[in-house]
PDB file of C-alpha atoms in Angstrom:
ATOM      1  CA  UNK A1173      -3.799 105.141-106.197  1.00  0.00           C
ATOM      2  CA  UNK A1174      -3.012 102.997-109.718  1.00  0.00           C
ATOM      3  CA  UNK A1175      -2.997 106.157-111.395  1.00  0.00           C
ATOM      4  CA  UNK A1176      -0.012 106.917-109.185  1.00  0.00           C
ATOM      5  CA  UNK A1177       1.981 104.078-109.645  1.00  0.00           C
ATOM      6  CA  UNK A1178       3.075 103.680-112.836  1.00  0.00           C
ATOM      7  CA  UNK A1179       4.550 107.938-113.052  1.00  0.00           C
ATOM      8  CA  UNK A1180       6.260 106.846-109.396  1.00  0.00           C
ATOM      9  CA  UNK A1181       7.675 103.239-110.780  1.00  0.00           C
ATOM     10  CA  UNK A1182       8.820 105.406-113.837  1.00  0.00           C
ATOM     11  CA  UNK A1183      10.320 108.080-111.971  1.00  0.00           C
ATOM     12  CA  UNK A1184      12.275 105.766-109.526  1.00  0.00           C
ATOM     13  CA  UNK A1185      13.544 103.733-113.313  1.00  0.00           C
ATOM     14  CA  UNK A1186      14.664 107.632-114.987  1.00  0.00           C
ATOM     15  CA  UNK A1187      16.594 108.465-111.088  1.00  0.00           C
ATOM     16  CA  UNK A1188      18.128 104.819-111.739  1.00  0.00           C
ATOM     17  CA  UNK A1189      18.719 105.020-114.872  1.00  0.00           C
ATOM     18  CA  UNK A1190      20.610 108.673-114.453  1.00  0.00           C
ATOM     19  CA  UNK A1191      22.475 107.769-111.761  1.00  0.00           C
ATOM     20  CA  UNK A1192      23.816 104.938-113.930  1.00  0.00           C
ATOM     21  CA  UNK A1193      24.527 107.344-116.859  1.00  0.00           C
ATOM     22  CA  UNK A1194      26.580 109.516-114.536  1.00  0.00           C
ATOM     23  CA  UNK A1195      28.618 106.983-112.921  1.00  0.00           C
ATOM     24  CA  UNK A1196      29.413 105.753-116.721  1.00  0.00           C
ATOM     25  CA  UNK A1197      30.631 109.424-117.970  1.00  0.00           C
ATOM     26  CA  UNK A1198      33.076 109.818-115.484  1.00  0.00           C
ATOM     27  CA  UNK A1199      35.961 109.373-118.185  1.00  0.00           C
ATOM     28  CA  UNK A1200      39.484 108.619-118.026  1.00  0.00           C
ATOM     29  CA  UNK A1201      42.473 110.770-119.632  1.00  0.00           C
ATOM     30  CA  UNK A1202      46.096 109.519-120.842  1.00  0.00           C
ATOM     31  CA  UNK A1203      48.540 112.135-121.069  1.00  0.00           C
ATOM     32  CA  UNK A1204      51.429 111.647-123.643  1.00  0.00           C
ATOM     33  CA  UNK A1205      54.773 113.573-123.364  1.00  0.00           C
ATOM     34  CA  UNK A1206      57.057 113.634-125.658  1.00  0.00           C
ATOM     35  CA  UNK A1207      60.696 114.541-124.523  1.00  0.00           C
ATOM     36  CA  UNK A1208      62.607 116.269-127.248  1.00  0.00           C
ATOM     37  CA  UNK A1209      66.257 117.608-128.129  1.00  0.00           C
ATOM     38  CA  UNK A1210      66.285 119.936-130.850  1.00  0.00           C
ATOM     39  CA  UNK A1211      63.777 121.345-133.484  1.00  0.00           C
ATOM     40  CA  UNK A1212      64.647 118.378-135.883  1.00  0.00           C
ATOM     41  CA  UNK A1213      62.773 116.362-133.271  1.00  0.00           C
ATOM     42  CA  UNK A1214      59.710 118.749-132.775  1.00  0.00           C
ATOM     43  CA  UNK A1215      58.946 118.722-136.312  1.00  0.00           C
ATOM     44  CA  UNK A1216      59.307 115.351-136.431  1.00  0.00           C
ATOM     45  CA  UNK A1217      56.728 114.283-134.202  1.00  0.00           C
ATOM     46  CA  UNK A1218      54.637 117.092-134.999  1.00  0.00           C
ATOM     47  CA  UNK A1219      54.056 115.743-138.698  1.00  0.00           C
ATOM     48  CA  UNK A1220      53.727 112.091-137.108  1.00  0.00           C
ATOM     49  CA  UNK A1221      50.749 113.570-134.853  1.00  0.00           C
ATOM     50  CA  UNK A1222      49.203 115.775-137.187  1.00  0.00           C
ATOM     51  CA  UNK A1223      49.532 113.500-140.254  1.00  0.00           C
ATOM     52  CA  UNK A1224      49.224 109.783-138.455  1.00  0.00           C
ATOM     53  CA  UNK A1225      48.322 109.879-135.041  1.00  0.00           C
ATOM     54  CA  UNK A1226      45.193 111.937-134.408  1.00  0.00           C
ATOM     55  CA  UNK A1227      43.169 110.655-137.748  1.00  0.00           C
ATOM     56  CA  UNK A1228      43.885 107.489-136.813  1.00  0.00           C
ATOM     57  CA  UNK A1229      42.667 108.224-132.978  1.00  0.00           C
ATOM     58  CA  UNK A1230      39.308 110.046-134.721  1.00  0.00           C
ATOM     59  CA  UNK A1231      38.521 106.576-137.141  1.00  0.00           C
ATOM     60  CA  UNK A1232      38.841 105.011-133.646  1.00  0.00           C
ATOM     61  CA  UNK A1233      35.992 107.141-132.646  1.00  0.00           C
ATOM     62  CA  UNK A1234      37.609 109.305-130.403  1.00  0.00           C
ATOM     63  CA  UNK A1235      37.346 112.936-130.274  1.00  0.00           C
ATOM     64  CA  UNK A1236      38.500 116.513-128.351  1.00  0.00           C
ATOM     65  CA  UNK A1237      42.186 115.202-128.029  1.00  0.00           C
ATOM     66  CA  UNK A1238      44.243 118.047-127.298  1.00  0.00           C
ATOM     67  CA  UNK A1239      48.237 118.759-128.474  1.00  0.00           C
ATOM     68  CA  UNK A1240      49.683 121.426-127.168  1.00  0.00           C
ATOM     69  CA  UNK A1241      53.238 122.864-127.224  1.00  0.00           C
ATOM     70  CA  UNK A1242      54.865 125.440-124.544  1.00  0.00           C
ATOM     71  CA  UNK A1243      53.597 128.699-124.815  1.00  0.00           C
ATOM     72  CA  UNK A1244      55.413 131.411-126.573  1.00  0.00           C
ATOM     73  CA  UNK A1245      58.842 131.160-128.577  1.00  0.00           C
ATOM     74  CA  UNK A1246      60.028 127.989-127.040  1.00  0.00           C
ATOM     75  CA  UNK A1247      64.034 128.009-127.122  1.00  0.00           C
ATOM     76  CA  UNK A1248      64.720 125.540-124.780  1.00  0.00           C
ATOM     77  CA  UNK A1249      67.030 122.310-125.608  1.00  0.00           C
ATOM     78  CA  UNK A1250      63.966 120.091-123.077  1.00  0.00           C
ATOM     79  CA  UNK A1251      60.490 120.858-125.582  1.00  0.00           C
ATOM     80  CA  UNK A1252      57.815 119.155-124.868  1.00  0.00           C
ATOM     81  CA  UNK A1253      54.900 118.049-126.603  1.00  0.00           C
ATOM     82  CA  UNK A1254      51.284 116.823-124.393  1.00  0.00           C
ATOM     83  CA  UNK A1255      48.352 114.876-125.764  1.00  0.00           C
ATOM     84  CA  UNK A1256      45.596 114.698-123.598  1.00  0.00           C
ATOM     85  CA  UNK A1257      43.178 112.481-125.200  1.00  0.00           C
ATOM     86  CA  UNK A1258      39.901 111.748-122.881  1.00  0.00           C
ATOM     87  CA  UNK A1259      38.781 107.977-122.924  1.00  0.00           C
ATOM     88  CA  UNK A1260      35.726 106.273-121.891  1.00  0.00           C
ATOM     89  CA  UNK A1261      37.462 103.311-120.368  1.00  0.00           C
ATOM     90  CA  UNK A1262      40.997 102.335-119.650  1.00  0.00           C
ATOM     91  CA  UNK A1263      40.322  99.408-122.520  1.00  0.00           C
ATOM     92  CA  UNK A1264      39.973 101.755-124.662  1.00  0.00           C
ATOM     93  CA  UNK A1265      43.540 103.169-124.108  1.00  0.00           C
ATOM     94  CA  UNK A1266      44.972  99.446-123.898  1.00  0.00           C
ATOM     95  CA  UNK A1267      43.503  98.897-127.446  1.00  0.00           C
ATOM     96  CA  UNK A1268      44.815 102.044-128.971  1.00  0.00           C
ATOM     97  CA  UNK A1269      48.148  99.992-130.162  1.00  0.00           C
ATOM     98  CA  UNK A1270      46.130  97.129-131.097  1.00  0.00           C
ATOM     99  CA  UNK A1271      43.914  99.365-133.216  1.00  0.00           C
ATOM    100  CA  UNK A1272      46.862 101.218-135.007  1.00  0.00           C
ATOM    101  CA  UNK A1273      48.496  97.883-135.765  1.00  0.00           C
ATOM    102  CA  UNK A1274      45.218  96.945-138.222  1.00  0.00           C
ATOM    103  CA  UNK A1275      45.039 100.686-139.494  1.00  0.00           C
ATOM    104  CA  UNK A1276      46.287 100.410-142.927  1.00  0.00           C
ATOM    105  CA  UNK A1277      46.289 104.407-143.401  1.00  0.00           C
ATOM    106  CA  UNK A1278      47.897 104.867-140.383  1.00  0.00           C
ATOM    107  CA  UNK A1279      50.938 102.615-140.897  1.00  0.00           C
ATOM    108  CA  UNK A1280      51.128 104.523-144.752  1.00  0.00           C
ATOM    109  CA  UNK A1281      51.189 107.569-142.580  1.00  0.00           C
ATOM    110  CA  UNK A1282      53.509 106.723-139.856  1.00  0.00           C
ATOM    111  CA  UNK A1283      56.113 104.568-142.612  1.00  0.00           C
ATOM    112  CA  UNK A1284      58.827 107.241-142.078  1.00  0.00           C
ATOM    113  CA  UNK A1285      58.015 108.248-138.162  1.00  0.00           C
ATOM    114  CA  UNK A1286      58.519 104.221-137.298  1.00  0.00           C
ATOM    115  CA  UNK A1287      61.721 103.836-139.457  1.00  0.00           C
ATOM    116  CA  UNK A1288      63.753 105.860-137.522  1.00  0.00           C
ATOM    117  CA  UNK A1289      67.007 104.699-136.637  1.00  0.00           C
ATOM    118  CA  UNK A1290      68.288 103.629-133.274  1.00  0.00           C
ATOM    119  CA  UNK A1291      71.186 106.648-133.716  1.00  0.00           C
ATOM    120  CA  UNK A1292      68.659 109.021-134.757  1.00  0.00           C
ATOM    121  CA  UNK A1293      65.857 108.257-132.666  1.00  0.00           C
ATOM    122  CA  UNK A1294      61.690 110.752-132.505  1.00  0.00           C
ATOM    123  CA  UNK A1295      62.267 111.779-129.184  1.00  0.00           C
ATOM    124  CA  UNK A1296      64.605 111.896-126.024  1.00  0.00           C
ATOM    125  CA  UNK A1297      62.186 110.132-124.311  1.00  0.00           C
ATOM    126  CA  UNK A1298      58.159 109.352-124.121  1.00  0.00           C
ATOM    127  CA  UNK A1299      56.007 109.411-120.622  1.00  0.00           C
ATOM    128  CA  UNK A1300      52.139 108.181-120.569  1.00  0.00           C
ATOM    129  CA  UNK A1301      49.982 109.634-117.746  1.00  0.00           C
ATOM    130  CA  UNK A1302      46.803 107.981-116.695  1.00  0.00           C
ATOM    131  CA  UNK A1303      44.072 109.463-114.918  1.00  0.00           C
ATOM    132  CA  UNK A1304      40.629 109.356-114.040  1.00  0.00           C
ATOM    133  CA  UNK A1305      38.106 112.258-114.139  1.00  0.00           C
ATOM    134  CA  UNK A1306      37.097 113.692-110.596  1.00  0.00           C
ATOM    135  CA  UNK A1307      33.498 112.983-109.614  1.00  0.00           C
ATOM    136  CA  UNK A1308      33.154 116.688-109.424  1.00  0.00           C
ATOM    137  CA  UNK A1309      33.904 117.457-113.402  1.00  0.00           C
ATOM    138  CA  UNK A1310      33.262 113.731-114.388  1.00  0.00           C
ATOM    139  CA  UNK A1311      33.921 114.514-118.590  1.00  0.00           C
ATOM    140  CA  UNK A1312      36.059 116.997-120.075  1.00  0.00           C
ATOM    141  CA  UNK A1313      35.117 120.200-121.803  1.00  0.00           C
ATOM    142  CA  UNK A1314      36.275 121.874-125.138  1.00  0.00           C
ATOM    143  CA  UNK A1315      36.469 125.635-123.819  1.00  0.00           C
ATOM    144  CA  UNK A1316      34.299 128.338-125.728  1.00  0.00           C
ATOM    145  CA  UNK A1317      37.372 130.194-126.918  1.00  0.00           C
ATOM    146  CA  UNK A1318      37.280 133.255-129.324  1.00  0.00           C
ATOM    147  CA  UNK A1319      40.711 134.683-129.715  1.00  0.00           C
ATOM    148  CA  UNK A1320      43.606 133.273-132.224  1.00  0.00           C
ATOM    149  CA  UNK A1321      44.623 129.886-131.338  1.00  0.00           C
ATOM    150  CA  UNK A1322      48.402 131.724-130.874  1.00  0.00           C
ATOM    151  CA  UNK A1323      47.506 133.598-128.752  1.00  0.00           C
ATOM    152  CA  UNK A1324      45.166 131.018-126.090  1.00  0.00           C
ATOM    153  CA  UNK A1325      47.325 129.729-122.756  1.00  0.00           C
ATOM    154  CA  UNK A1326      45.719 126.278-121.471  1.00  0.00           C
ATOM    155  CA  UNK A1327      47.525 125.951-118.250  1.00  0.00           C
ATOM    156  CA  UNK A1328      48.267 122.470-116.944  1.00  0.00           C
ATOM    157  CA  UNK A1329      48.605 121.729-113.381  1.00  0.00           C
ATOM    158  CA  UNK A1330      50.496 119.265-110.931  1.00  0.00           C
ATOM    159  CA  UNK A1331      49.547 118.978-107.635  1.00  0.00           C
ATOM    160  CA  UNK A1332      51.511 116.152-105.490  1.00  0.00           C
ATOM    161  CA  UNK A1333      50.732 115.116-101.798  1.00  0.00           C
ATOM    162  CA  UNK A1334      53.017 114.597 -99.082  1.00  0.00           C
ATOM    163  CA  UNK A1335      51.439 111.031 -98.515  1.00  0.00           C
ATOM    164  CA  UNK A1336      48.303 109.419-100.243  1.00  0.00           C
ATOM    165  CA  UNK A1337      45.955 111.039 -97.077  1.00  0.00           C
ATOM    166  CA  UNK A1338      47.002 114.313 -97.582  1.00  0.00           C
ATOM    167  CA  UNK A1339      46.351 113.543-101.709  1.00  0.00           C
ATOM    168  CA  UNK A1340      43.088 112.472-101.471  1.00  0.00           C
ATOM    169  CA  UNK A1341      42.177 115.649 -99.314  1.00  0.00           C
ATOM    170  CA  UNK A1342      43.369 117.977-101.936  1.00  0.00           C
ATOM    171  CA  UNK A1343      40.765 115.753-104.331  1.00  0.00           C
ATOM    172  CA  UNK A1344      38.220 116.327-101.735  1.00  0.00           C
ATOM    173  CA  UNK A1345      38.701 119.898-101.588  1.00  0.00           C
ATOM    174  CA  UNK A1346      38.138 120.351-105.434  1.00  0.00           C
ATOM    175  CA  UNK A1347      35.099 118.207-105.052  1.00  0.00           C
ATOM    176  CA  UNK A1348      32.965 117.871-101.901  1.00  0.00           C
ATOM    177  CA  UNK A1349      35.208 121.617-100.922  1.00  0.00           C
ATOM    178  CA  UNK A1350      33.609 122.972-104.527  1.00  0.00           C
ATOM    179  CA  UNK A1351      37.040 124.058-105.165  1.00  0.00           C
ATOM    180  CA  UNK A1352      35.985 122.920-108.672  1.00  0.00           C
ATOM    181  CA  UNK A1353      32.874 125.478-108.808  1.00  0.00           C
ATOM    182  CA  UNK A1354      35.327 128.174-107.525  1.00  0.00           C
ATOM    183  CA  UNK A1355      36.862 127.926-110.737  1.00  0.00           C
ATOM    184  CA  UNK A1356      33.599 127.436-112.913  1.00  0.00           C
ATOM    185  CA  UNK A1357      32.268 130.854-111.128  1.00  0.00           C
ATOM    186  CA  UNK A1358      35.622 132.620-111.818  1.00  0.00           C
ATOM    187  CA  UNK A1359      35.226 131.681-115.368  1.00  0.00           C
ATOM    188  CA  UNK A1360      38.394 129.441-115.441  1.00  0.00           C
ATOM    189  CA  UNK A1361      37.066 126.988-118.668  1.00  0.00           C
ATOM    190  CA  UNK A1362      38.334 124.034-116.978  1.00  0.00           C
ATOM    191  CA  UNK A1363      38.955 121.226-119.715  1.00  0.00           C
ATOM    192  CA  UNK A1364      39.429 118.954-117.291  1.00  0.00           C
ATOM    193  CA  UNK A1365      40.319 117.848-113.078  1.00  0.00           C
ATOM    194  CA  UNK A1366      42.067 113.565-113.044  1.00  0.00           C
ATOM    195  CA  UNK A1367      43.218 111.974-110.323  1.00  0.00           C
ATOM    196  CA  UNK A1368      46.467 110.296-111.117  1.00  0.00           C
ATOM    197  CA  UNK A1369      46.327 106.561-111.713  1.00  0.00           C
ATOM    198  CA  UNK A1370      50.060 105.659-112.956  1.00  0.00           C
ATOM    199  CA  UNK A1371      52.651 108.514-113.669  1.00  0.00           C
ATOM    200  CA  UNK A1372      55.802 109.732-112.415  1.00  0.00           C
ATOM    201  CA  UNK A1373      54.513 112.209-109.880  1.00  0.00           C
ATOM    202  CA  UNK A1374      52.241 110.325-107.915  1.00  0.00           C
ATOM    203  CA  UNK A1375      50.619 110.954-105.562  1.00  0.00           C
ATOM    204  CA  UNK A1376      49.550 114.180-107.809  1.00  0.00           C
ATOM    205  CA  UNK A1377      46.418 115.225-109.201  1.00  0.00           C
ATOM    206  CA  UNK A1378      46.070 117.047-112.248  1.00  0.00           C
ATOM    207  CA  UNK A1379      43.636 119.664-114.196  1.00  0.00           C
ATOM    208  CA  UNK A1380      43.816 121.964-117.081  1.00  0.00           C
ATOM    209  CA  UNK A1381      42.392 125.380-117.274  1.00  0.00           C
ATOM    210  CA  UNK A1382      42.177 127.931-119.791  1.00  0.00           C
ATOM    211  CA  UNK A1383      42.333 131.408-121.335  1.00  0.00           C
ATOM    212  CA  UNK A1384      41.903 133.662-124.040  1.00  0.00           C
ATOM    213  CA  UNK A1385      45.157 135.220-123.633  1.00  0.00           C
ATOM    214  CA  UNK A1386      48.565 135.707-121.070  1.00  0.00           C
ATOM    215  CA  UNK A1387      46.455 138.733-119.579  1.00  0.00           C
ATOM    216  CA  UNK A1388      43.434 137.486-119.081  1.00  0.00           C
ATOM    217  CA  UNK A1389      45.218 134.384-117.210  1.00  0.00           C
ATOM    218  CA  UNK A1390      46.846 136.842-115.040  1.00  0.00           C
ATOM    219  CA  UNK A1391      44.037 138.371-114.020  1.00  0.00           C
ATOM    220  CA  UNK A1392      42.053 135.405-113.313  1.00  0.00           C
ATOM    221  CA  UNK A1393      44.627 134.205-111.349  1.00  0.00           C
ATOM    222  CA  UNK A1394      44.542 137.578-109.099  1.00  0.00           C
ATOM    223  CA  UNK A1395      40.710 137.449-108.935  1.00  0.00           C
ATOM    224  CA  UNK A1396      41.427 133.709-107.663  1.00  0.00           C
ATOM    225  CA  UNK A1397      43.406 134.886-104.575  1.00  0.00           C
ATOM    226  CA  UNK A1398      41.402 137.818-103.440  1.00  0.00           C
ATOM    227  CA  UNK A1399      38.337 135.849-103.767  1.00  0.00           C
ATOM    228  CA  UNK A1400      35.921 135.098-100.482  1.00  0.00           C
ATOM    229  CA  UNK A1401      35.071 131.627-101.069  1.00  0.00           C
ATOM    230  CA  UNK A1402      38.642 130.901-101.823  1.00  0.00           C
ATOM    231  CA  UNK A1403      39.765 132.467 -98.812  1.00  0.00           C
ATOM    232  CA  UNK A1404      37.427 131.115 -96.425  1.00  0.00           C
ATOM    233  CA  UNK A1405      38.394 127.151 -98.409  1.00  0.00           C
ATOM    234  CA  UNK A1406      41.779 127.395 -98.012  1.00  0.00           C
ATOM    235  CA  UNK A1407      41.712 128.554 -94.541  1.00  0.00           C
ATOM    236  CA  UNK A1408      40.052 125.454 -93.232  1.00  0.00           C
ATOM    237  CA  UNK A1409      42.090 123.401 -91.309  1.00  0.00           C
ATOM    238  CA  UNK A1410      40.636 120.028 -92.834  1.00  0.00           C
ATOM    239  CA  UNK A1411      42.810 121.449 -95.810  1.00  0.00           C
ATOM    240  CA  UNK A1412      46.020 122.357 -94.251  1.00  0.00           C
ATOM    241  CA  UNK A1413      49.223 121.212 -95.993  1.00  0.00           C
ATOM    242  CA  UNK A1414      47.518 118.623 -98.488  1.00  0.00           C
ATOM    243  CA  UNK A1415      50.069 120.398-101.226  1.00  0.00           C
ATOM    244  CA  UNK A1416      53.660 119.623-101.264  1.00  0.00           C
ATOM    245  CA  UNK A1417      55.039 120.593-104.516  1.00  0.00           C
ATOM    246  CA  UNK A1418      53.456 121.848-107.603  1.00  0.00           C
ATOM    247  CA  UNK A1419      53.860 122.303-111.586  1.00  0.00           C
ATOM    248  CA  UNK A1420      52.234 124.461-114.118  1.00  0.00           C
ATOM    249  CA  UNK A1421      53.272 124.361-117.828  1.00  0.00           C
ATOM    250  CA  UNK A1422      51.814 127.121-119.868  1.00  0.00           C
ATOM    251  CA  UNK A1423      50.450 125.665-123.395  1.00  0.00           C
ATOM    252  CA  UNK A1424      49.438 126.735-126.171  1.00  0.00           C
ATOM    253  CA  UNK A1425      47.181 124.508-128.669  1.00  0.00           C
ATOM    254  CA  UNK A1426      48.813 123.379-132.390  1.00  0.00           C
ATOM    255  CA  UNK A1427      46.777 124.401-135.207  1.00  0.00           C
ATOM    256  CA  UNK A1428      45.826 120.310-135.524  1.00  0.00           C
ATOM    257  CA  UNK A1429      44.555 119.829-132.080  1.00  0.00           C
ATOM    258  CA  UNK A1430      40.919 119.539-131.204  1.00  0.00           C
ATOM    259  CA  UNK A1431      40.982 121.801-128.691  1.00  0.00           C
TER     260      UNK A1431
END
């Protein structure tokens, strides 16, 4: 019976100790937008991420931040530009601007991006997005992609609830519904699922996907719909009407993003 003991005590400290480890790596995101007016602008903050922000985000120690412009030839006069950079606690985002303060190279960097004038401003306008990962896909993945980086779509979705219920049942559906191993089965190469914490949206939820290419995206999309265990999920009635109004942006990675 002491022979038992001490493999029991130590397999009842690893369960403990696991359990701990997976509670800690459920992460948290911040999305950055970046609202811009003309090409002037996009270039702008595209030398101020490449050249400033990012290397000064990876001598913080963080890693697989993604920037990512709209897919295709964008012609639009409303671009956009989205960061997604994964966190390991909201401190850590709250001590980004601290951090960058103290960063000697960074501020070298940045010199021209934070002299702009009041007349001739970076952007139209800048929105942060904070989320937590769902318990279901607790840390974000960097997809296994193998085509040119031009031609990759990482698709970005919105999902908003009527009322916070009918939110938090479309969060249960991707995770105790599996809706999240729907996609991981259909070969989706989810880079992450958040639930919304502070945005403009709310209540929404949020996830990224991604493919090698427009066509492949389309079809994964079709296999999505005529799928059984999608069929049989969303015919439930527990799951009735928890989606009032969606988004998708199409993206495409810059050649400076980690993803």
């Amino acid at each position: 019976m002491k022979k038992l003991i001490a493999p029991i005590i130590c397999l009842i400290f690893l369960g403990s100790a696991f359990a701990a480890s997976a509670q800690k790596k459920r992460e948290f995101y911040a999305i950055q937008v970046y609202y811009l007016q003309d090409a002037a602008q996009d270039q702008r903050v595209d030398n101020y991420l490449q050249q400033a922000y990012l290397p000064a985000l990876h001598r913080m120690g963080m890693s697989k931040i993604g920037v990512f412009k709209p897919h295709g030839n964008d012609t639009s006069s409303n671009k956009r530009i989205f960061v997604l950079m994964p966190l390991k606690s909201l401190e850590q985002l709250v001590k980004v601007q601290e951090k960058l303060q103290k960063d000697k190279a960074y501020q070298q960097a940045s010199e021209s991006y934070n002299a702009a004038a009041h007349n001739a401003p970076n952007y139209r306008r800048m929105e942060t997005i904070v989320l937590q990962a769902f318990t279901g896909m607790p840390v974000s993945e960097k997809p296994a992609l193998k085509s040119e980086v031009a031609k990759r779509v990482y698709e970005l979705r919105s999902y908003e609830g009527a009322t916070e219920r009918l939110y938090a049942n479309k969060v249960d559906m991707f995770n105790r519904g599996d809706e999240i191993g729907l996609f991981r089965r259909l070969g989706f190469n989810a880079v992450f699922y958040g639930e919304v914490l502070a945005g403009s949206r709310m209540p929404n939820l949020m996830y990224m996907t991604s493919f090698e290419n427009m066509d492949e995206r389309n079809a994964h999309w079709k296999a999505f719909g005529a799928d059984a265990q999608w069929k049989e999920l969303s015919a439930k009635a527990e799951y009735k009407n928890n989606v009032s109004k969606s988004d998708t942006w199409l993206l495409q990675a810059t050649p400076y993003s980690d993803l």
